[in-house]
Coordinates of C-alpha atoms (C1' of nucleotides) in Angstrom, one line a residue:
Chain G
M776 CA 66.8 -9.1 45.1
R777 CA 69.8 -7.2 45.7
I778 CA 71.2 -7.0 42.0
N779 CA 74.6 -6.2 43.2
T780 CA 74.9 -8.8 45.7
V781 CA 74.1 -11.3 42.9
F782 CA 76.5 -10.2 40.4
E783 CA 79.3 -9.6 43.2
A784 CA 78.4 -13.4 44.1
L785 CA 78.9 -14.4 40.1
S786 CA 82.3 -12.7 40.1
H787 CA 84.3 -15.6 41.5
P788 CA 85.0 -18.5 39.5
V789 CA 85.0 -20.8 42.4
R790 CA 81.2 -19.5 43.2
R791 CA 80.3 -20.1 39.4
Q792 CA 81.5 -23.5 39.3
I793 CA 79.3 -24.0 42.7
L794 CA 76.3 -23.1 40.6
A795 CA 77.3 -25.3 37.5
L796 CA 77.8 -28.4 40.0
L797 CA 74.3 -27.6 41.5
K798 CA 72.6 -27.4 37.9
S799 CA 72.9 -31.3 37.8
G800 CA 70.8 -31.5 41.2
P801 CA 71.1 -30.6 45.0
M802 CA 74.3 -31.6 46.6
S803 CA 75.7 -31.3 50.3
A804 CA 78.4 -28.8 51.5
G805 CA 80.8 -31.7 52.0
E806 CA 80.3 -33.2 48.2
L807 CA 80.6 -29.9 46.7
A808 CA 83.7 -29.2 48.7
S809 CA 85.4 -32.3 47.5
H810 CA 85.5 -31.2 43.9
F811 CA 87.7 -28.4 45.0
D812 CA 91.4 -27.9 46.2
L813 CA 90.2 -25.3 49.1
T814 CA 89.7 -26.3 52.5
K815 CA 85.9 -26.6 53.8
P816 CA 85.7 -23.3 55.7
T817 CA 86.7 -21.4 52.6
L818 CA 83.9 -23.2 50.7
S819 CA 81.5 -22.2 53.6
V820 CA 82.5 -18.5 52.9
H821 CA 81.5 -19.1 49.4
F822 CA 78.4 -20.9 49.9
N823 CA 77.4 -17.8 52.4
K824 CA 77.8 -15.3 49.7
L825 CA 75.8 -17.5 47.3
R826 CA 72.8 -17.5 49.7
D827 CA 73.1 -13.8 50.6
A828 CA 72.4 -13.2 46.9
E829 CA 69.9 -16.0 47.1
L830 CA 71.5 -17.8 44.1
V831 CA 71.2 -20.9 46.2
A832 CA 69.1 -22.2 49.1
V833 CA 70.1 -24.4 51.9
E834 CA 68.1 -27.3 53.5
R835 CA 69.2 -29.6 56.7
R836 CA 69.2 -33.1 56.3
G837 CA 70.5 -34.9 59.2
T838 CA 74.0 -33.5 60.0
S839 CA 74.4 -32.4 56.2
L840 CA 73.4 -29.2 54.9
I841 CA 71.8 -29.6 51.1
Y842 CA 72.7 -26.9 48.7
H843 CA 70.2 -26.4 45.6
L844 CA 69.8 -23.9 43.0
N845 CA 67.8 -21.1 42.7
M846 CA 67.6 -20.6 38.9
S847 CA 65.1 -17.8 39.0
V848 CA 67.3 -15.4 40.5
L849 CA 70.1 -16.1 38.3
E850 CA 68.2 -15.4 35.2
E851 CA 66.2 -12.3 36.7
A852 CA 69.7 -10.8 37.2
L853 CA 71.1 -11.4 33.9
S854 CA 68.1 -10.7 31.9
G855 CA 68.1 -7.2 34.1
L856 CA 71.4 -6.6 32.3
L857 CA 70.5 -7.6 28.9
G858 CA 67.4 -5.2 29.5
N859 CA 64.6 -7.9 28.9
K860 CA 62.3 -6.9 31.4
D861 CA 59.7 -9.7 30.4
K862 CA 60.4 -13.5 30.8
S863 CA 60.1 -14.9 27.3
P864 CA 58.2 -17.9 27.3
Chain R
M1291 CA 87.0 -14.5 25.7
R1292 CA 88.1 -14.7 29.1
I1293 CA 84.9 -15.5 31.3
N1294 CA 86.5 -14.8 34.5
T1295 CA 87.4 -11.2 33.1
V1296 CA 84.0 -10.5 32.1
F1297 CA 82.1 -11.6 35.2
E1298 CA 84.7 -9.5 37.3
A1299 CA 84.5 -6.6 35.1
L1300 CA 80.5 -7.1 35.9
S1301 CA 80.6 -7.2 39.2
H1302 CA 81.1 -3.4 39.8
P1303 CA 77.9 -1.2 39.8
V1304 CA 79.7 1.6 38.2
R1305 CA 80.7 -0.8 35.5
R1306 CA 77.2 -1.9 34.8
Q1307 CA 75.7 1.5 34.7
I1308 CA 78.4 2.4 32.1
L1309 CA 77.1 -0.4 30.2
A1310 CA 73.6 0.5 30.6
L1311 CA 74.3 3.9 29.3
L1312 CA 76.3 2.9 26.2
K1313 CA 72.8 0.8 25.2
S1314 CA 71.4 4.1 24.2
G1315 CA 74.4 4.6 22.0
P1316 CA 78.1 5.5 21.8
M1317 CA 79.4 7.8 24.3
S1318 CA 82.8 9.7 25.0
A1319 CA 85.0 9.0 28.4
G1320 CA 83.8 12.3 29.4
E1321 CA 80.3 12.2 28.8
L1322 CA 80.2 9.1 30.6
A1323 CA 82.1 10.2 33.2
S1324 CA 79.5 13.3 33.8
H1325 CA 76.9 10.6 35.0
F1326 CA 79.0 10.0 37.8
D1327 CA 80.2 11.6 41.0
L1328 CA 83.7 10.1 40.6
T1329 CA 87.1 11.7 39.0
K1330 CA 88.2 10.8 35.4
P1331 CA 91.0 8.9 36.2
T1332 CA 88.9 6.6 38.5
L1333 CA 86.4 6.0 35.3
S1334 CA 89.2 5.6 33.2
V1335 CA 90.3 2.5 35.4
H1336 CA 86.7 1.2 35.1
F1337 CA 86.5 1.6 31.3
N1338 CA 89.7 -0.5 31.0
K1339 CA 88.2 -3.4 32.9
L1340 CA 85.3 -3.2 30.4
R1341 CA 87.8 -2.9 27.8
D1342 CA 89.8 -6.1 28.8
A1343 CA 86.9 -7.9 29.0
E1344 CA 86.0 -6.8 25.5
L1345 CA 82.7 -5.5 26.5
V1346 CA 83.2 -2.1 25.2
A1347 CA 85.1 -1.1 22.4
V1348 CA 86.7 2.2 22.1
E1349 CA 87.2 4.7 19.0
R1350 CA 89.2 8.0 18.8
R1351 CA 87.4 11.1 17.3
G1352 CA 89.4 14.2 17.5
T1353 CA 90.7 14.4 21.2
S1354 CA 87.7 12.2 22.3
L1355 CA 87.5 8.6 22.8
I1356 CA 84.3 7.3 22.0
Y1357 CA 83.1 3.9 24.1
H1358 CA 80.5 1.6 22.4
L1359 CA 78.9 -1.4 23.8
N1360 CA 79.7 -5.0 22.3
M1361 CA 76.4 -6.6 22.9
S1362 CA 77.6 -10.2 21.8
V1363 CA 80.5 -10.6 24.4
L1364 CA 77.9 -9.8 27.3
E1365 CA 75.4 -12.2 25.6
E1366 CA 77.8 -15.1 25.3
A1367 CA 79.2 -14.9 28.9
L1368 CA 75.4 -14.9 30.2
S1369 CA 74.3 -17.5 28.3
G1370 CA 77.3 -19.5 29.3
L1371 CA 76.5 -19.4 32.7
L1372 CA 72.6 -20.4 31.8
G1373 CA 73.8 -23.1 29.7
N1374 CA 72.5 -22.4 26.4
K1375 CA 75.5 -23.7 24.6
D1376 CA 73.8 -22.5 21.2
K1377 CA 73.0 -19.0 20.5
S1378 CA 68.9 -18.7 19.8
P1379 CA 67.5 -16.5 16.7
Chain W
dA655 C1' 106.0 25.7 18.8
dC656 C1' 102.6 26.8 22.4
dT657 C1' 98.1 26.1 24.4
dC658 C1' 93.5 24.2 25.1
dT659 C1' 90.9 20.5 25.8
dA660 C1' 90.2 15.3 26.3
dA661 C1' 91.6 11.5 28.5
dT662 C1' 95.0 8.8 30.3
dT663 C1' 98.9 6.6 33.3
dA664 C1' 101.7 6.4 37.7
dG665 C1' 102.0 5.9 42.6
dA666 C1' 99.8 6.1 47.0
dT667 C1' 96.3 4.9 50.3
dG668 C1' 92.3 2.5 52.4
dA669 C1' 89.0 -0.7 52.1
dA670 C1' 87.4 -5.3 50.7
dT671 C1' 88.3 -10.2 49.3
dT672 C1' 90.1 -14.8 50.0
dT673 C1' 92.6 -18.3 52.5
dC674 C1' 94.0 -20.5 56.0
dT675 C1' 93.8 -22.8 61.1
dA676 C1' 91.6 -23.2 65.3
dA677 C1' 87.7 -23.4 68.0
dT678 C1' 82.4 -23.7 67.7
dT679 C1' 77.6 -25.3 66.7
dA680 C1' 74.2 -28.8 65.3
dT681 C1' 72.6 -33.5 65.0
dT682 C1' 72.8 -38.4 65.3
dA683 C1' 74.0 -42.8 67.9
dC684 C1' 75.9 -44.9 71.8
Chain Z
dG1054 C1' 75.7 -37.2 78.3
dT1055 C1' 79.6 -38.4 75.3
dA1056 C1' 81.4 -39.2 71.2
dA1057 C1' 81.8 -38.7 66.1
dT1058 C1' 80.4 -36.5 62.1
dA1059 C1' 79.2 -32.2 59.2
dA1060 C1' 79.6 -27.6 58.8
dT1061 C1' 79.8 -23.3 60.3
dT1062 C1' 82.0 -18.9 62.5
dA1063 C1' 86.3 -16.3 64.4
dG1064 C1' 90.3 -14.2 63.5
dA1065 C1' 94.7 -13.3 61.0
dA1066 C1' 97.5 -12.6 56.9
dA1067 C1' 98.0 -11.9 51.9
dT1068 C1' 96.4 -10.4 48.0
dT1069 C1' 93.6 -7.6 45.1
dC1070 C1' 90.3 -3.5 44.5
dA1071 C1' 88.3 1.4 44.3
dT1072 C1' 89.8 6.0 44.7
dC1073 C1' 92.1 10.0 45.0
dT1074 C1' 96.0 13.9 43.5
dA1075 C1' 99.6 14.8 40.3
dA1076 C1' 101.8 14.2 36.1
dT1077 C1' 101.9 12.5 31.1
dT1078 C1' 100.0 11.5 26.2
dA1079 C1' 97.4 12.8 22.2
dG1080 C1' 95.1 16.0 19.0
dA1081 C1' 93.3 20.7 17.5
dG1082 C1' 93.9 25.0 16.5
dT1083 C1' 96.5 29.5 16.5

DNA sequence: ACTCTAATTAGATGAATTTCTAATTATTAC
DNA sequence: GTAATAATTAGAAATTCATCTAATTAGAGT
């Protein structure tokens, strides 16, 4: 896990909102894109950064790409900042 | 608390390390700067961003400026991402 | 007031980021 | 294989960011 890549990914509001949307469950690229006033290519770039950070994983279903949240990377990165090396129960 | 400013501040490795150094206790600007291979003006810019985000507070003692960590803003921002609206005891 | 130390602000420059349009890839269906 | 749909990559323009040197502010001591 590249901590640097994770925090860089978290630094943009659109990307944080993508994560927030994915908290309710997996979603296709197109459906995610429909929540923003940005073009699909622009969203694609954001998806890539989240994927590089392993904050999301992607799975193809037909012609669609389904994104889903990787909560554990998020938790590890944030607890790293707070200094909790151990994961609380 | 401007969540955007906080995560923008957290996105740079130098700034995250400044916070890590301050976890052991308050430190002057010069002492902080001595931990990095960067000029003091550059560090000053980083201090400003952390101060804008209210992640650190500053207090003058003589000719020195003493920075100290504001843990609560950090915790609030991170728990906001994880979706814990309540602060655990 | 002058000097020394600590740290900042100002201005400039090179690099990185965000966004767009246009072109491309991948998959399904006919 | 051609067309249609979903999403991507490529390339370019505008903006923002990180960093440096030089100049400035603030306080303490003589």
